[in-house]
Amino acid sequence: MPIHPRQSDPAVPDPAAPEGAVRPPDPADPAPEGAVLPPRGDLPPAGSPAGAGPDTDKGPGPDAAGGPAPAEDDHAAELRELEDRWRRALADLDNLRKRHARELERERAAERSRTAAAFLPVLDNLELALTHAGADPDAIVEGVRAVRDQAVNVVALLGYPRHAETGVAFDPAKHEVVGVVQDSDAPPGTVVEVLRPGYGDGQLQLRPAAVTVAKRE
């Protein structure tokens, strides 16, 4: 038959203890009914949230209530500065474009005025020739020829000299062939006749001269 150990009774004195001494309660013994147990050191105090450690009473950390980190502030300030510089550059570019357009328009207007002013004497001489239309026909022809020469001079001063030479070699940069003729007195490839004068040279050419050229035998 198994023998169960006897539970000690705190109220019963231990035979081995000195007379009058009371044995202290054993933690392994169950508490009597209605007894209040003393607080244990390994349990949190009453009213504390479960799982709260010893550091729960400390204040919030440095990042709990503060604003953004200093590095983020620096990046935001640099971004605002770059955006402001970009907007200023766009505004300067737009102002430069508008100023350039105004200056270009002024130059065009001034050039048109200079060109028109250069032709005013030609118009004056044409008016004078028409006024004397009933005079000697030979005088009218001479007057018209003088006006023509004056107009050619004006065009040359504007950078477009007149080309109406005959007996020169054909130049595709200055001449436009409109006909080929047989001429025993002119070498082949020579300009025989100018049907329409040309004006200008190279990139400043207004138009080439329309010519007829002597063909080869």
PDB file of C-alpha atoms in Angstrom:
ATOM      1  CA  MET A   1       0.000   0.000   0.000  1.00  0.00           C
ATOM      2  CA  PRO A   2       1.560   3.366  -0.987  1.00  0.00           C
ATOM      3  CA  ILE A   3       2.480   5.736   1.702  1.00  0.00           C
ATOM      4  CA  HIS A   4       1.572   9.450   1.097  1.00  0.00           C
ATOM      5  CA  PRO A   5       3.667  12.076   2.798  1.00  0.00           C
ATOM      6  CA  ARG A   6       1.883  13.928   5.462  1.00  0.00           C
ATOM      7  CA  GLN A   7       1.348  17.604   4.919  1.00  0.00           C
ATOM      8  CA  SER A   8       2.661  19.683   7.733  1.00  0.00           C
ATOM      9  CA  ASP A   9       0.312  21.848   9.641  1.00  0.00           C
ATOM     10  CA  PRO A  10       1.751  25.309  10.455  1.00  0.00           C
ATOM     11  CA  ALA A  11      -0.239  25.368  13.616  1.00  0.00           C
ATOM     12  CA  VAL A  12       1.221  22.094  14.818  1.00  0.00           C
ATOM     13  CA  PRO A  13       4.685  22.467  16.251  1.00  0.00           C
ATOM     14  CA  ASP A  14       7.476  20.479  14.833  1.00  0.00           C
ATOM     15  CA  PRO A  15       8.662  17.795  17.228  1.00  0.00           C
ATOM     16  CA  ALA A  16      12.254  18.511  16.259  1.00  0.00           C
ATOM     17  CA  ALA A  17      11.886  22.267  16.781  1.00  0.00           C
ATOM     18  CA  PRO A  18      12.637  23.872  20.114  1.00  0.00           C
ATOM     19  CA  GLU A  19       9.826  24.164  22.525  1.00  0.00           C
ATOM     20  CA  GLY A  20       7.535  27.121  21.862  1.00  0.00           C
ATOM     21  CA  ALA A  21       8.815  27.738  18.324  1.00  0.00           C
ATOM     22  CA  VAL A  22       6.381  27.827  15.400  1.00  0.00           C
ATOM     23  CA  ARG A  23       7.470  26.375  12.091  1.00  0.00           C
ATOM     24  CA  PRO A  24       7.372  28.944   9.247  1.00  0.00           C
ATOM     25  CA  PRO A  25       4.966  28.211   6.435  1.00  0.00           C
ATOM     26  CA  ASP A  26       6.270  26.226   3.574  1.00  0.00           C
ATOM     27  CA  PRO A  27       5.765  27.960   0.171  1.00  0.00           C
ATOM     28  CA  ALA A  28       4.804  24.631  -1.316  1.00  0.00           C
ATOM     29  CA  ASP A  29       1.979  24.191   1.171  1.00  0.00           C
ATOM     30  CA  PRO A  30      -1.466  25.356   0.007  1.00  0.00           C
ATOM     31  CA  ALA A  31      -2.816  28.466   1.712  1.00  0.00           C
ATOM     32  CA  PRO A  32      -5.635  28.017   4.160  1.00  0.00           C
ATOM     33  CA  GLU A  33      -9.098  29.005   3.010  1.00  0.00           C
ATOM     34  CA  GLY A  34      -9.705  32.740   3.407  1.00  0.00           C
ATOM     35  CA  ALA A  35      -6.021  33.613   3.922  1.00  0.00           C
ATOM     36  CA  VAL A  36      -4.520  36.629   2.121  1.00  0.00           C
ATOM     37  CA  LEU A  37      -1.297  35.837   0.333  1.00  0.00           C
ATOM     38  CA  PRO A  38       1.597  38.311   0.520  1.00  0.00           C
ATOM     39  CA  PRO A  39       2.658  40.005  -2.733  1.00  0.00           C
ATOM     40  CA  ARG A  40       5.200  38.178  -4.814  1.00  0.00           C
ATOM     41  CA  GLY A  41       8.222  40.033  -6.127  1.00  0.00           C
ATOM     42  CA  ASP A  42       8.065  38.410  -9.566  1.00  0.00           C
ATOM     43  CA  LEU A  43       4.586  39.784 -10.353  1.00  0.00           C
ATOM     44  CA  PRO A  44       3.799  43.355 -11.614  1.00  0.00           C
ATOM     45  CA  PRO A  45       2.057  45.673  -9.166  1.00  0.00           C
ATOM     46  CA  ALA A  46      -1.676  46.058  -9.316  1.00  0.00           C
ATOM     47  CA  GLY A  47      -2.952  48.492 -11.948  1.00  0.00           C
ATOM     48  CA  SER A  48       0.057  48.013 -14.239  1.00  0.00           C
ATOM     49  CA  PRO A  49      -0.673  46.901 -17.825  1.00  0.00           C
ATOM     50  CA  ALA A  50       0.217  43.375 -18.639  1.00  0.00           C
ATOM     51  CA  GLY A  51       3.625  42.959 -20.195  1.00  0.00           C
ATOM     52  CA  ALA A  52       4.830  46.384 -19.000  1.00  0.00           C
ATOM     53  CA  GLY A  53       8.502  46.324 -18.215  1.00  0.00           C
ATOM     54  CA  PRO A  54      10.546  48.305 -15.786  1.00  0.00           C
ATOM     55  CA  ASP A  55      11.057  51.117 -18.345  1.00  0.00           C
ATOM     56  CA  THR A  56       7.360  51.924 -18.816  1.00  0.00           C
ATOM     57  CA  ASP A  57       7.511  54.908 -16.476  1.00  0.00           C
ATOM     58  CA  LYS A  58      10.188  56.661 -18.527  1.00  0.00           C
ATOM     59  CA  GLY A  59       9.264  59.634 -20.701  1.00  0.00           C
ATOM     60  CA  PRO A  60       8.869  59.518 -24.517  1.00  0.00           C
ATOM     61  CA  GLY A  61      11.964  59.186 -26.668  1.00  0.00           C
ATOM     62  CA  PRO A  62      13.542  62.054 -28.595  1.00  0.00           C
ATOM     63  CA  ASP A  63      11.655  61.189 -31.809  1.00  0.00           C
ATOM     64  CA  ALA A  64       8.224  60.600 -30.188  1.00  0.00           C
ATOM     65  CA  ALA A  65       6.888  64.191 -30.252  1.00  0.00           C
ATOM     66  CA  GLY A  66       9.543  66.006 -32.262  1.00  0.00           C
ATOM     67  CA  GLY A  67       9.288  67.125 -35.934  1.00  0.00           C
ATOM     68  CA  PRO A  68      11.185  65.714 -38.928  1.00  0.00           C
ATOM     69  CA  ALA A  69      14.832  64.934 -38.666  1.00  0.00           C
ATOM     70  CA  PRO A  70      17.325  67.746 -39.424  1.00  0.00           C
ATOM     71  CA  ALA A  71      18.452  65.962 -42.614  1.00  0.00           C
ATOM     72  CA  GLU A  72      14.897  66.034 -43.969  1.00  0.00           C
ATOM     73  CA  ASP A  73      14.627  69.766 -43.208  1.00  0.00           C
ATOM     74  CA  ASP A  74      17.855  70.417 -45.123  1.00  0.00           C
ATOM     75  CA  HIS A  75      16.643  68.412 -48.118  1.00  0.00           C
ATOM     76  CA  ALA A  76      13.300  70.225 -48.166  1.00  0.00           C
ATOM     77  CA  ALA A  77      15.002  73.633 -48.015  1.00  0.00           C
ATOM     78  CA  GLU A  78      17.390  72.682 -50.815  1.00  0.00           C
ATOM     79  CA  LEU A  79      14.483  71.451 -52.939  1.00  0.00           C
ATOM     80  CA  ARG A  80      12.608  74.739 -52.454  1.00  0.00           C
ATOM     81  CA  GLU A  81      15.711  76.706 -53.414  1.00  0.00           C
ATOM     82  CA  LEU A  82      16.234  74.648 -56.581  1.00  0.00           C
ATOM     83  CA  GLU A  83      12.581  75.065 -57.542  1.00  0.00           C
ATOM     84  CA  ASP A  84      12.815  78.821 -57.028  1.00  0.00           C
ATOM     85  CA  ARG A  85      15.964  79.015 -59.190  1.00  0.00           C
ATOM     86  CA  TRP A  86      14.266  76.936 -61.881  1.00  0.00           C
ATOM     87  CA  ARG A  87      11.257  79.258 -61.970  1.00  0.00           C
ATOM     88  CA  ARG A  88      13.510  82.306 -62.164  1.00  0.00           C
ATOM     89  CA  ALA A  89      15.453  80.754 -65.051  1.00  0.00           C
ATOM     90  CA  LEU A  90      12.219  80.076 -66.945  1.00  0.00           C
ATOM     91  CA  ALA A  91      11.070  83.655 -66.402  1.00  0.00           C
ATOM     92  CA  ASP A  92      14.425  85.033 -67.607  1.00  0.00           C
ATOM     93  CA  LEU A  93      14.318  82.815 -70.691  1.00  0.00           C
ATOM     94  CA  ASP A  94      10.800  83.938 -71.550  1.00  0.00           C
ATOM     95  CA  ASN A  95      11.761  87.600 -71.131  1.00  0.00           C
ATOM     96  CA  LEU A  96      14.832  87.065 -73.346  1.00  0.00           C
ATOM     97  CA  ARG A  97      12.720  85.434 -76.049  1.00  0.00           C
ATOM     98  CA  LYS A  98      10.223  88.296 -76.029  1.00  0.00           C
ATOM     99  CA  ARG A  99      12.985  90.926 -76.090  1.00  0.00           C
ATOM    100  CA  HIS A 100      14.706  89.160 -78.997  1.00  0.00           C
ATOM    101  CA  ALA A 101      11.422  89.010 -80.937  1.00  0.00           C
ATOM    102  CA  ARG A 102      10.859  92.741 -80.397  1.00  0.00           C
ATOM    103  CA  GLU A 103      14.403  93.606 -81.479  1.00  0.00           C
ATOM    104  CA  LEU A 104      14.113  91.417 -84.570  1.00  0.00           C
ATOM    105  CA  GLU A 105      10.869  93.080 -85.548  1.00  0.00           C
ATOM    106  CA  ARG A 106      12.431  96.520 -85.085  1.00  0.00           C
ATOM    107  CA  GLU A 107      15.367  95.528 -87.301  1.00  0.00           C
ATOM    108  CA  ARG A 108      13.027  94.269 -89.993  1.00  0.00           C
ATOM    109  CA  ALA A 109      10.998  97.462 -89.888  1.00  0.00           C
ATOM    110  CA  ALA A 110      14.162  99.581 -90.038  1.00  0.00           C
ATOM    111  CA  GLU A 111      15.496  97.591 -93.017  1.00  0.00           C
ATOM    112  CA  ARG A 112      12.215  97.969 -94.889  1.00  0.00           C
ATOM    113  CA  SER A 113      12.311 101.694 -94.216  1.00  0.00           C
ATOM    114  CA  ARG A 114      15.878 102.018 -95.525  1.00  0.00           C
ATOM    115  CA  THR A 115      15.009 100.060 -98.674  1.00  0.00           C
ATOM    116  CA  ALA A 116      11.898 102.099 -99.369  1.00  0.00           C
ATOM    117  CA  ALA A 117      13.766 105.345 -98.744  1.00  0.00           C
ATOM    118  CA  ALA A 118      16.457 104.276-101.220  1.00  0.00           C
ATOM    119  CA  PHE A 119      13.825 103.902-103.956  1.00  0.00           C
ATOM    120  CA  LEU A 120      12.146 107.252-103.329  1.00  0.00           C
ATOM    121  CA  PRO A 121      14.438 109.134-105.764  1.00  0.00           C
ATOM    122  CA  VAL A 122      13.630 106.536-108.439  1.00  0.00           C
ATOM    123  CA  LEU A 123       9.923 107.185-107.975  1.00  0.00           C
ATOM    124  CA  ASP A 124      10.512 110.926-108.086  1.00  0.00           C
ATOM    125  CA  ASN A 125      12.311 110.633-111.423  1.00  0.00           C
ATOM    126  CA  LEU A 126       9.540 108.438-112.828  1.00  0.00           C
ATOM    127  CA  GLU A 127       6.990 111.060-111.811  1.00  0.00           C
ATOM    128  CA  LEU A 128       9.113 113.709-113.543  1.00  0.00           C
ATOM    129  CA  ALA A 129       9.328 111.617-116.719  1.00  0.00           C
ATOM    130  CA  LEU A 130       5.562 111.179-116.824  1.00  0.00           C
ATOM    131  CA  THR A 131       5.097 114.919-116.375  1.00  0.00           C
ATOM    132  CA  HIS A 132       7.097 115.550-119.581  1.00  0.00           C
ATOM    133  CA  ALA A 133       5.450 112.753-121.533  1.00  0.00           C
ATOM    134  CA  GLY A 134       4.322 115.196-124.269  1.00  0.00           C
ATOM    135  CA  ALA A 135       7.818 116.492-124.869  1.00  0.00           C
ATOM    136  CA  ASP A 136      10.439 115.152-127.272  1.00  0.00           C
ATOM    137  CA  PRO A 137      10.257 111.311-127.397  1.00  0.00           C
ATOM    138  CA  ASP A 138      14.017 111.052-127.431  1.00  0.00           C
ATOM    139  CA  ALA A 139      14.174 113.031-124.209  1.00  0.00           C
ATOM    140  CA  ILE A 140      11.624 110.641-122.638  1.00  0.00           C
ATOM    141  CA  VAL A 141      13.728 107.630-123.605  1.00  0.00           C
ATOM    142  CA  GLU A 142      16.828 109.173-122.123  1.00  0.00           C
ATOM    143  CA  GLY A 143      14.927 110.032-118.950  1.00  0.00           C
ATOM    144  CA  VAL A 144      13.605 106.479-118.537  1.00  0.00           C
ATOM    145  CA  ARG A 145      17.092 105.061-119.131  1.00  0.00           C
ATOM    146  CA  ALA A 146      18.470 107.377-116.441  1.00  0.00           C
ATOM    147  CA  VAL A 147      15.774 106.234-114.013  1.00  0.00           C
ATOM    148  CA  ARG A 148      16.609 102.616-114.825  1.00  0.00           C
ATOM    149  CA  ASP A 149      20.283 103.182-114.104  1.00  0.00           C
ATOM    150  CA  GLN A 150      19.398 104.892-110.844  1.00  0.00           C
ATOM    151  CA  ALA A 151      17.264 101.924-109.758  1.00  0.00           C
ATOM    152  CA  VAL A 152      20.050  99.486-110.660  1.00  0.00           C
ATOM    153  CA  ASN A 153      22.444 101.507-108.548  1.00  0.00           C
ATOM    154  CA  VAL A 154      20.056 101.392-105.581  1.00  0.00           C
ATOM    155  CA  VAL A 155      19.751  97.605-105.836  1.00  0.00           C
ATOM    156  CA  ALA A 156      23.549  97.292-106.038  1.00  0.00           C
ATOM    157  CA  LEU A 157      23.937  99.422-102.890  1.00  0.00           C
ATOM    158  CA  LEU A 158      21.571  97.021-101.135  1.00  0.00           C
ATOM    159  CA  GLY A 159      23.973  94.168-101.965  1.00  0.00           C
ATOM    160  CA  TYR A 160      22.526  92.842-105.241  1.00  0.00           C
ATOM    161  CA  PRO A 161      24.615  93.941-108.238  1.00  0.00           C
ATOM    162  CA  ARG A 162      23.205  93.538-111.758  1.00  0.00           C
ATOM    163  CA  HIS A 163      24.565  90.907-114.187  1.00  0.00           C
ATOM    164  CA  ALA A 164      23.791  91.323-117.885  1.00  0.00           C
ATOM    165  CA  GLU A 165      27.148  90.651-119.573  1.00  0.00           C
ATOM    166  CA  THR A 166      27.464  88.939-122.956  1.00  0.00           C
ATOM    167  CA  GLY A 167      30.483  87.182-124.431  1.00  0.00           C
ATOM    168  CA  VAL A 168      31.380  85.584-121.077  1.00  0.00           C
ATOM    169  CA  ALA A 169      31.572  81.874-120.357  1.00  0.00           C
ATOM    170  CA  PHE A 170      28.416  80.252-119.109  1.00  0.00           C
ATOM    171  CA  ASP A 171      28.354  80.004-115.292  1.00  0.00           C
ATOM    172  CA  PRO A 172      25.579  77.823-113.817  1.00  0.00           C
ATOM    173  CA  ALA A 173      25.833  79.801-110.569  1.00  0.00           C
ATOM    174  CA  LYS A 174      24.910  83.057-112.340  1.00  0.00           C
ATOM    175  CA  HIS A 175      23.155  82.039-115.554  1.00  0.00           C
ATOM    176  CA  GLU A 176      19.992  80.165-116.460  1.00  0.00           C
ATOM    177  CA  VAL A 177      19.960  78.751-120.004  1.00  0.00           C
ATOM    178  CA  VAL A 178      16.713  79.444-121.826  1.00  0.00           C
ATOM    179  CA  GLY A 179      17.995  78.718-125.347  1.00  0.00           C
ATOM    180  CA  VAL A 180      20.909  77.394-127.361  1.00  0.00           C
ATOM    181  CA  VAL A 181      21.844  79.083-130.658  1.00  0.00           C
ATOM    182  CA  GLN A 182      24.333  78.486-133.462  1.00  0.00           C
ATOM    183  CA  ASP A 183      26.828  81.364-133.562  1.00  0.00           C
ATOM    184  CA  SER A 184      30.006  81.006-135.542  1.00  0.00           C
ATOM    185  CA  ASP A 185      31.489  84.128-133.983  1.00  0.00           C
ATOM    186  CA  ALA A 186      31.114  82.890-130.364  1.00  0.00           C
ATOM    187  CA  PRO A 187      32.972  79.977-128.816  1.00  0.00           C
ATOM    188  CA  PRO A 188      30.771  77.108-127.647  1.00  0.00           C
ATOM    189  CA  GLY A 189      29.394  77.608-124.159  1.00  0.00           C
ATOM    190  CA  THR A 190      29.534  81.396-124.414  1.00  0.00           C
ATOM    191  CA  VAL A 191      26.655  83.702-123.409  1.00  0.00           C
ATOM    192  CA  VAL A 192      25.333  85.189-126.627  1.00  0.00           C
ATOM    193  CA  GLU A 193      22.327  87.162-125.387  1.00  0.00           C
ATOM    194  CA  VAL A 194      20.871  88.176-122.006  1.00  0.00           C
ATOM    195  CA  LEU A 195      17.090  88.018-122.008  1.00  0.00           C
ATOM    196  CA  ARG A 196      16.647  88.937-118.354  1.00  0.00           C
ATOM    197  CA  PRO A 197      19.368  90.403-116.117  1.00  0.00           C
ATOM    198  CA  GLY A 198      20.343  88.668-112.909  1.00  0.00           C
ATOM    199  CA  TYR A 199      20.914  90.302-109.537  1.00  0.00           C
ATOM    200  CA  GLY A 200      23.166  89.282-106.665  1.00  0.00           C
ATOM    201  CA  ASP A 201      26.037  86.868-106.141  1.00  0.00           C
ATOM    202  CA  GLY A 202      26.355  83.624-104.237  1.00  0.00           C
ATOM    203  CA  GLN A 203      24.074  83.347-101.260  1.00  0.00           C
ATOM    204  CA  LEU A 204      22.834  86.915-101.844  1.00  0.00           C
ATOM    205  CA  GLN A 205      21.563  86.128-105.317  1.00  0.00           C
ATOM    206  CA  LEU A 206      18.047  87.328-106.010  1.00  0.00           C
ATOM    207  CA  ARG A 207      17.801  85.523-109.334  1.00  0.00           C
ATOM    208  CA  PRO A 208      20.135  84.243-112.077  1.00  0.00           C
ATOM    209  CA  ALA A 209      20.352  85.850-115.489  1.00  0.00           C
ATOM    210  CA  ALA A 210      18.301  84.233-118.248  1.00  0.00           C
ATOM    211  CA  VAL A 211      20.635  83.792-121.245  1.00  0.00           C
ATOM    212  CA  THR A 212      21.086  82.044-124.566  1.00  0.00           C
ATOM    213  CA  VAL A 213      24.308  80.094-125.094  1.00  0.00           C
ATOM    214  CA  ALA A 214      26.259  79.236-128.235  1.00  0.00           C
ATOM    215  CA  LYS A 215      26.103  75.522-128.891  1.00  0.00           C
ATOM    216  CA  ARG A 216      28.994  73.321-129.923  1.00  0.00           C
ATOM    217  CA  GLU A 217      29.580  72.362-133.563  1.00  0.00           C
TER     218      GLU A 217
END
